[in-house]
mmCIF file of C-alpha atoms in Angstrom:
data_model
loop_
_atom_site.group_PDB
_atom_site.id
_atom_site.type_symbol
_atom_site.label_atom_id
_atom_site.label_comp_id
_atom_site.label_asym_id
_atom_site.label_seq_id
_atom_site.Cartn_x
_atom_site.Cartn_y
_atom_site.Cartn_z
ATOM 1 C CA MET A 996 27.918 3.434 -10.695
ATOM 2 C CA GLU A 997 25.489 0.821 -9.439
ATOM 3 C CA PHE A 998 22.338 -0.202 -11.691
ATOM 4 C CA LYS A 999 19.275 1.697 -10.527
ATOM 5 C CA GLN A 1000 15.676 1.507 -11.167
ATOM 6 C CA TRP A 1001 13.531 4.436 -13.244
ATOM 7 C CA TYR A 1002 10.214 4.716 -13.910
ATOM 8 C CA MET A 1003 8.814 6.326 -17.429
ATOM 9 C CA GLU A 1004 5.355 6.917 -18.347
ATOM 10 C CA TYR A 1005 4.191 8.607 -21.578
ATOM 11 C CA LYS A 1006 0.963 9.421 -23.210
ATOM 12 C CA ILE A 1007 0.092 8.045 -26.749
ATOM 13 C CA HIS A 1008 -1.400 11.124 -28.729
ATOM 14 C CA LYS A 1009 -1.107 8.788 -31.944
ATOM 15 C CA ASN A 1010 -0.694 5.111 -31.536
ATOM 16 C CA ARG A 1011 0.988 4.604 -35.156
ATOM 17 C CA PRO A 1012 2.592 1.048 -36.003
ATOM 18 C CA GLY A 1013 6.210 0.647 -34.613
ATOM 19 C CA LEU A 1014 5.876 3.383 -32.261
ATOM 20 C CA LEU A 1015 6.902 1.091 -29.375
ATOM 21 C CA GLY A 1016 9.563 -0.245 -31.570
ATOM 22 C CA ASP A 1017 11.006 2.928 -32.113
ATOM 23 C CA ILE A 1018 11.218 3.664 -28.250
ATOM 24 C CA ALA A 1019 12.386 0.186 -27.202
ATOM 25 C CA SER A 1020 15.121 0.981 -30.158
ATOM 26 C CA LEU A 1021 16.200 4.367 -28.365
ATOM 27 C CA LEU A 1022 16.388 2.843 -25.117
ATOM 28 C CA GLY A 1023 18.684 -0.153 -26.403
ATOM 29 C CA MET A 1024 21.021 2.134 -28.022
ATOM 30 C CA LEU A 1025 21.335 4.024 -24.645
ATOM 31 C CA GLU A 1026 21.706 0.514 -22.952
ATOM 32 C CA VAL A 1027 18.663 1.171 -20.807
ATOM 33 C CA ASN A 1028 17.153 -1.911 -20.009
ATOM 34 C CA ILE A 1029 13.161 -2.673 -19.876
ATOM 35 C CA LEU A 1030 12.193 -4.623 -16.811
ATOM 36 C CA THR A 1031 8.493 -4.300 -17.366
ATOM 37 C CA ILE A 1032 6.133 -2.763 -19.695
ATOM 38 C CA ASN A 1033 2.560 -2.426 -19.550
ATOM 39 C CA GLY A 1034 -0.576 -0.048 -20.603
ATOM 40 C CA VAL A 1035 -1.511 2.378 -17.715
ATOM 41 C CA GLU A 1036 -5.102 3.217 -17.999
ATOM 42 C CA ASN A 1037 -6.357 4.955 -21.309
ATOM 43 C CA ARG A 1038 -3.499 5.560 -24.134
ATOM 44 C CA THR A 1039 -0.915 5.516 -21.596
ATOM 45 C CA ARG A 1040 2.212 3.145 -21.144
ATOM 46 C CA GLY A 1041 4.293 2.915 -18.267
ATOM 47 C CA MET A 1042 7.997 1.144 -18.452
ATOM 48 C CA LEU A 1043 10.045 -0.028 -15.454
ATOM 49 C CA LEU A 1044 13.876 1.029 -16.577
ATOM 50 C CA GLN A 1045 17.350 0.085 -15.246
ATOM 51 C CA THR A 1046 20.641 1.624 -15.758
ATOM 52 C CA ASN A 1047 24.107 2.495 -14.275
ATOM 53 C CA ASP A 1048 24.054 5.664 -15.695
ATOM 54 C CA ASP A 1049 21.603 8.503 -14.670
ATOM 55 C CA GLU A 1050 22.791 10.684 -17.355
ATOM 56 C CA LYS A 1051 21.320 8.119 -19.988
ATOM 57 C CA ILE A 1052 18.097 9.008 -18.341
ATOM 58 C CA GLU A 1053 18.598 13.062 -18.464
ATOM 59 C CA ILE A 1054 19.346 12.310 -22.317
ATOM 60 C CA LEU A 1055 16.423 9.838 -22.936
ATOM 61 C CA GLY A 1056 14.082 12.621 -21.335
ATOM 62 C CA ARG A 1057 15.268 15.434 -23.620
ATOM 63 C CA MET A 1058 15.276 13.118 -26.907
ATOM 64 C CA LEU A 1059 11.517 12.335 -26.200
ATOM 65 C CA GLN A 1060 10.449 15.769 -25.769
ATOM 66 C CA LYS A 1061 10.926 15.775 -29.698
ATOM 67 C CA VAL A 1062 8.901 12.698 -30.309
ATOM 68 C CA ASP A 1063 5.485 14.209 -31.374
ATOM 69 C CA ASN A 1064 3.433 11.058 -31.015
ATOM 70 C CA ILE A 1065 3.673 11.007 -26.971
ATOM 71 C CA THR A 1066 4.390 13.350 -24.147
ATOM 72 C CA VAL A 1067 6.643 11.830 -21.587
ATOM 73 C CA LEU A 1068 4.420 12.190 -17.883
ATOM 74 C CA LYS A 1069 6.794 10.628 -15.465
ATOM 75 C CA LEU A 1070 10.617 9.978 -15.599
ATOM 76 C CA ARG A 1071 11.560 9.519 -11.984
ATOM 77 C CA GLU A 1072 12.738 6.641 -9.457
ATOM 78 C CA PRO A 1073 9.799 4.493 -8.985
ATOM 79 C CA LYS A 1074 7.247 4.964 -6.272
ATOM 80 C CA LEU A 1075 5.313 2.074 -5.072
ATOM 81 C CA VAL A 1076 2.498 3.195 -6.602
ATOM 82 C CA ASP A 1077 4.584 3.416 -9.994
ATOM 83 C CA ILE A 1078 5.530 -0.251 -9.314
ATOM 84 C CA LEU A 1079 1.881 -1.273 -8.934
ATOM 85 C CA ALA A 1080 0.682 0.415 -11.862
ATOM 86 C CA VAL A 1081 2.977 -1.235 -14.378
ATOM 87 C CA ARG A 1082 2.015 -4.665 -12.762
ATOM 88 C CA HIS A 1083 -1.821 -4.434 -13.015
ATOM 89 C CA GLY A 1084 -2.153 -1.646 -15.786
ATOM 90 C CA ARG A 1085 -3.677 1.016 -13.468
ATOM 91 C CA TYR A 1086 -3.071 3.342 -10.336
ATOM 92 C CA ILE A 1087 -4.402 3.124 -6.866
ATOM 93 C CA GLU A 1088 -6.823 5.506 -6.271
ATOM 94 C CA ARG A 1089 -5.688 8.259 -3.460
ATOM 95 C CA ASP A 1090 -7.390 10.760 -1.616
ATOM 96 C CA SER A 1091 -6.836 14.086 -3.398
ATOM 97 C CA ASP A 1092 -6.508 15.679 0.020
ATOM 98 C CA ASP A 1093 -4.735 12.941 2.152
ATOM 99 C CA ARG A 1094 -2.376 11.765 -0.106
ATOM 100 C CA LYS A 1095 -1.597 8.513 2.165
ATOM 101 C CA THR A 1096 -5.243 7.267 2.228
ATOM 102 C CA PHE A 1097 -5.289 4.712 -0.703
ATOM 103 C CA ARG A 1098 -8.789 3.086 -1.732
ATOM 104 C CA PHE A 1099 -9.765 -0.107 -3.085
ATOM 105 C CA THR A 1100 -12.887 -2.032 -3.847
ATOM 106 C CA ARG A 1101 -13.513 -5.629 -3.211
ATOM 107 C CA ASP A 1102 -12.821 -6.709 -6.900
ATOM 108 C CA GLU A 1103 -9.636 -5.153 -6.466
ATOM 109 C CA LEU A 1104 -8.315 -7.420 -3.407
ATOM 110 C CA GLY A 1105 -5.215 -8.906 -5.701
ATOM 111 C CA MET A 1106 -3.811 -5.202 -6.162
ATOM 112 C CA LEU A 1107 -4.550 -4.526 -2.478
ATOM 113 C CA VAL A 1108 -2.594 -7.781 -1.471
ATOM 114 C CA ASP A 1109 0.331 -6.865 -3.695
ATOM 115 C CA PHE A 1110 0.208 -3.108 -2.437
ATOM 116 C CA LEU A 1111 0.351 -4.576 1.404
ATOM 117 C CA GLY A 1112 3.143 -7.398 0.326
ATOM 118 C CA GLU A 1113 5.412 -4.670 -1.017
ATOM 119 C CA VAL A 1114 4.723 -2.259 2.132
ATOM 120 C CA PHE A 1115 5.085 -5.210 4.728
ATOM 121 C CA LYS A 1116 8.833 -6.011 3.012
ATOM 122 C CA ARG A 1117 9.992 -2.589 4.278
ATOM 123 C CA GLU A 1118 12.074 -3.163 7.499
ATOM 124 C CA GLY A 1119 11.287 -0.721 10.662
ATOM 125 C CA ASN A 1120 8.270 0.895 12.164
ATOM 126 C CA GLN A 1121 5.300 1.213 10.109
ATOM 127 C CA VAL A 1122 1.601 1.794 11.187
ATOM 128 C CA ILE A 1123 -0.771 1.263 8.522
ATOM 129 C CA GLY A 1124 -4.950 1.767 9.256
ATOM 130 C CA LEU A 1125 -7.589 -0.395 7.296
ATOM 131 C CA ARG A 1126 -11.104 0.792 7.149
ATOM 132 C CA GLY A 1127 -13.814 -1.009 5.985
ATOM 133 C CA MET A 1128 -17.063 -2.683 6.793
ATOM 134 C CA PRO A 1129 -17.731 -6.475 8.195
ATOM 135 C CA ARG A 1130 -16.862 -9.137 6.112
ATOM 136 C CA VAL A 1131 -15.291 -7.099 3.238
ATOM 137 C CA GLY A 1132 -12.092 -8.591 3.371
ATOM 138 C CA LYS A 1133 -9.832 -6.726 5.745
ATOM 139 C CA THR A 1134 -8.105 -9.390 7.708
ATOM 140 C CA GLU A 1135 -8.014 -11.710 4.939
ATOM 141 C CA SER A 1136 -6.033 -9.233 2.806
ATOM 142 C CA ILE A 1137 -3.506 -8.315 5.619
ATOM 143 C CA ILE A 1138 -2.699 -12.261 5.672
ATOM 144 C CA ALA A 1139 -2.445 -12.779 2.158
ATOM 145 C CA GLY A 1140 -0.012 -9.793 2.132
ATOM 146 C CA SER A 1141 1.951 -10.901 5.035
ATOM 147 C CA VAL A 1142 2.399 -14.003 2.961
ATOM 148 C CA CYS A 1143 3.640 -12.091 -0.006
ATOM 149 C CA SER A 1144 6.127 -10.690 2.369
ATOM 150 C CA ASN A 1145 7.693 -13.733 3.719
ATOM 151 C CA LYS A 1146 6.606 -12.232 7.030
ATOM 152 C CA ARG A 1147 4.741 -13.649 9.960
ATOM 153 C CA TRP A 1148 1.482 -12.294 11.388
ATOM 154 C CA THR A 1149 0.556 -12.187 14.812
ATOM 155 C CA PHE A 1150 -3.211 -11.333 15.977
ATOM 156 C CA VAL A 1151 -2.944 -8.973 18.895
ATOM 157 C CA SER A 1152 -6.853 -8.451 18.627
ATOM 158 C CA SER A 1153 -9.261 -9.520 16.247
ATOM 159 C CA THR A 1154 -13.060 -10.769 15.712
ATOM 160 C CA LEU A 1155 -12.053 -13.243 12.703
ATOM 161 C CA LEU A 1156 -12.726 -16.438 14.403
ATOM 162 C CA ARG A 1157 -13.606 -15.438 17.652
ATOM 163 C CA GLN A 1158 -12.734 -12.407 19.998
ATOM 164 C CA THR A 1159 -9.289 -12.162 20.268
ATOM 165 C CA VAL A 1160 -7.685 -9.849 22.966
ATOM 166 C CA ARG A 1161 -4.226 -10.842 24.083
ATOM 167 C CA SER A 1162 -2.690 -10.050 27.240
ATOM 168 C CA GLN A 1163 0.897 -11.408 26.581
ATOM 169 C CA LEU A 1164 2.860 -12.684 23.475
ATOM 170 C CA SER A 1165 5.453 -15.423 23.547
ATOM 171 C CA GLU A 1166 9.370 -14.464 22.804
ATOM 172 C CA GLU A 1167 8.912 -15.784 19.269
ATOM 173 C CA GLU A 1168 6.150 -13.292 18.621
ATOM 174 C CA MET A 1169 7.687 -10.357 19.906
ATOM 175 C CA THR A 1170 10.000 -9.900 17.205
ATOM 176 C CA PRO A 1171 10.310 -6.845 14.324
ATOM 177 C CA ASN A 1172 9.968 -9.262 11.677
ATOM 178 C CA ASN A 1173 6.221 -10.020 12.365
ATOM 179 C CA ILE A 1174 3.170 -8.204 11.058
ATOM 180 C CA TYR A 1175 1.107 -7.124 14.159
ATOM 181 C CA ILE A 1176 -2.800 -7.265 13.174
ATOM 182 C CA ILE A 1177 -4.811 -4.879 15.821
ATOM 183 C CA ASP A 1178 -8.741 -4.652 15.864
ATOM 184 C CA GLY A 1179 -9.068 -1.237 16.468
ATOM 185 C CA ILE A 1180 -12.494 -1.497 18.174
ATOM 186 C CA VAL A 1181 -11.292 -4.552 20.370
ATOM 187 C CA SER A 1182 -8.124 -3.002 21.209
ATOM 188 C CA THR A 1183 -9.605 0.144 22.555
ATOM 189 C CA ILE A 1184 -13.288 -0.509 23.737
ATOM 190 C CA ARG A 1185 -12.956 -4.015 25.059
ATOM 191 C CA SER A 1186 -9.427 -3.777 26.402
ATOM 192 C CA ASN A 1187 -8.142 -4.537 29.757
ATOM 193 C CA GLU A 1188 -4.825 -3.118 31.601
ATOM 194 C CA LYS A 1189 -2.555 -5.972 30.511
ATOM 195 C CA HIS A 1190 -3.629 -5.640 26.940
ATOM 196 C CA HIS A 1191 -3.107 -2.077 27.200
ATOM 197 C CA ALA A 1192 0.373 -2.568 28.257
ATOM 198 C CA LEU A 1193 0.810 -4.899 25.412
ATOM 199 C CA LEU A 1194 -0.503 -2.764 23.006
ATOM 200 C CA GLN A 1195 1.934 0.502 23.986
ATOM 201 C CA GLU A 1196 4.606 -2.257 23.863
ATOM 202 C CA ILE A 1197 3.800 -3.303 20.370
ATOM 203 C CA MET A 1198 3.150 -0.021 19.174
ATOM 204 C CA ALA A 1199 6.893 1.197 20.474
ATOM 205 C CA MET A 1200 8.382 -1.473 18.390
ATOM 206 C CA PRO A 1201 10.178 -1.154 15.153
ATOM 207 C CA SER A 1202 7.809 -3.232 13.230
ATOM 208 C CA THR A 1203 4.834 -3.036 11.214
ATOM 209 C CA LYS A 1204 1.186 -2.729 12.816
ATOM 210 C CA VAL A 1205 -2.066 -3.160 10.803
ATOM 211 C CA ILE A 1206 -4.884 -1.524 12.432
ATOM 212 C CA GLU A 1207 -8.308 -2.216 11.802
ATOM 213 C CA HIS A 1208 -10.973 0.446 12.225
ATOM 214 C CA PRO A 1209 -8.303 3.009 12.809
ATOM 215 C CA ASP A 1210 -10.862 6.119 13.195
ATOM 216 C CA ILE A 1211 -12.176 4.019 16.758
ATOM 217 C CA PHE A 1212 -8.381 3.495 17.631
ATOM 218 C CA VAL A 1213 -7.853 7.035 17.226
ATOM 219 C CA LYS A 1214 -11.004 8.197 19.029
ATOM 220 C CA GLU A 1215 -10.605 5.833 21.908
ATOM 221 C CA SER A 1216 -6.677 5.918 22.341
ATOM 222 C CA ALA A 1217 -4.147 8.351 22.724
ATOM 223 C CA PHE A 1218 -2.786 7.865 19.020
ATOM 224 C CA GLU A 1219 -3.394 10.363 16.522
ATOM 225 C CA TYR A 1220 -3.723 10.033 12.342
ATOM 226 C CA SER A 1221 0.010 11.552 12.203
ATOM 227 C CA ASP A 1222 1.014 8.154 13.821
ATOM 228 C CA PHE A 1223 -0.235 6.478 10.440
ATOM 229 C CA ASP A 1224 2.149 5.866 7.380
ATOM 230 C CA TYR A 1225 -0.992 4.884 5.223
ATOM 231 C CA ILE A 1226 -4.664 4.621 5.598
ATOM 232 C CA ILE A 1227 -6.473 1.961 3.154
ATOM 233 C CA GLU A 1228 -10.051 2.163 2.876
ATOM 234 C CA LEU A 1229 -11.676 -1.233 1.337
ATOM 235 C CA ARG A 1230 -15.251 -1.208 0.166
ATOM 236 C CA ASN A 1231 -17.737 -3.628 -1.526
ATOM 237 C CA THR A 1232 -18.454 -0.897 -4.055
ATOM 238 C CA PRO A 1233 -16.936 2.440 -4.765
ATOM 239 C CA ASP A 1234 -19.859 4.550 -3.570
ATOM 240 C CA GLU A 1235 -20.313 2.261 -0.156
ATOM 241 C CA GLU A 1236 -20.215 4.192 3.176
ATOM 242 C CA ILE A 1237 -17.920 3.222 5.974
ATOM 243 C CA SER A 1238 -19.909 3.481 9.072
ATOM 244 C CA TYR A 1239 -19.150 2.419 12.491
ATOM 245 C CA GLU A 1240 -22.344 2.580 14.297
ATOM 246 C CA SER A 1241 -23.760 -0.471 12.774
ATOM 247 C CA PHE A 1242 -21.140 -2.674 14.403
ATOM 248 C CA THR A 1243 -19.725 -0.712 17.318
ATOM 249 C CA MET A 1244 -22.933 0.219 19.508
ATOM 250 C CA GLY A 1245 -22.875 -3.155 21.497
ATOM 251 C CA PHE A 1246 -19.290 -3.209 22.555
ATOM 252 C CA HIS A 1247 -19.967 -0.403 25.017
ATOM 253 C CA ASP A 1248 -21.999 -2.477 26.758
ATOM 254 C CA PHE A 1249 -19.312 -4.840 28.246
#
């Protein structure tokens, strides 16, 4: 059987001396490797494990149920949020109603870039929406995530340096390995027929597309929220309201 990773998270009720050593010894006797370990939020510890025997994980779970000082919260194949929790020591905030919506603040840009980098490594069609006010770091995070994933990025539309509305891309740019960056306001409110045709072609490609201002993109196009795999919200502060009125009014005048 090939080696497989597992995520284990447990809550500590009494952090007595030697507790981690006892758990590590148990894992060692089972020949389960510890790849990464970190505290995850208050009195909780997460471990990324590796073994080539699934039965050992089942045995581990049953044995740890008998340990009074801890309660195992998660023992499963790792999800992306688990891997990032071990790396950064906390879970990404998610919307309680819409589980594909993830929230970040500007002081968590490192975690956001790491999240995007892991998502960008995946092959095939992905559509990611990125909400946020101007100058909060949306485009910069996308570019940094592309670098982390060793992928090239291509601006289809943007206002980062100047208003960019592409009507065609080179053959080198039209590859599934590219990360396509689309400004949802520019591509819908300011788009011409050639840009619209290019946009339709890109959206149908088996590649990753990141759409800034996804709510405007959905409102002004035929695409729906169900087309998105992830929605990311980036704020300057946790209580900042993301409002589009202040920076969309002038676009309809062109």
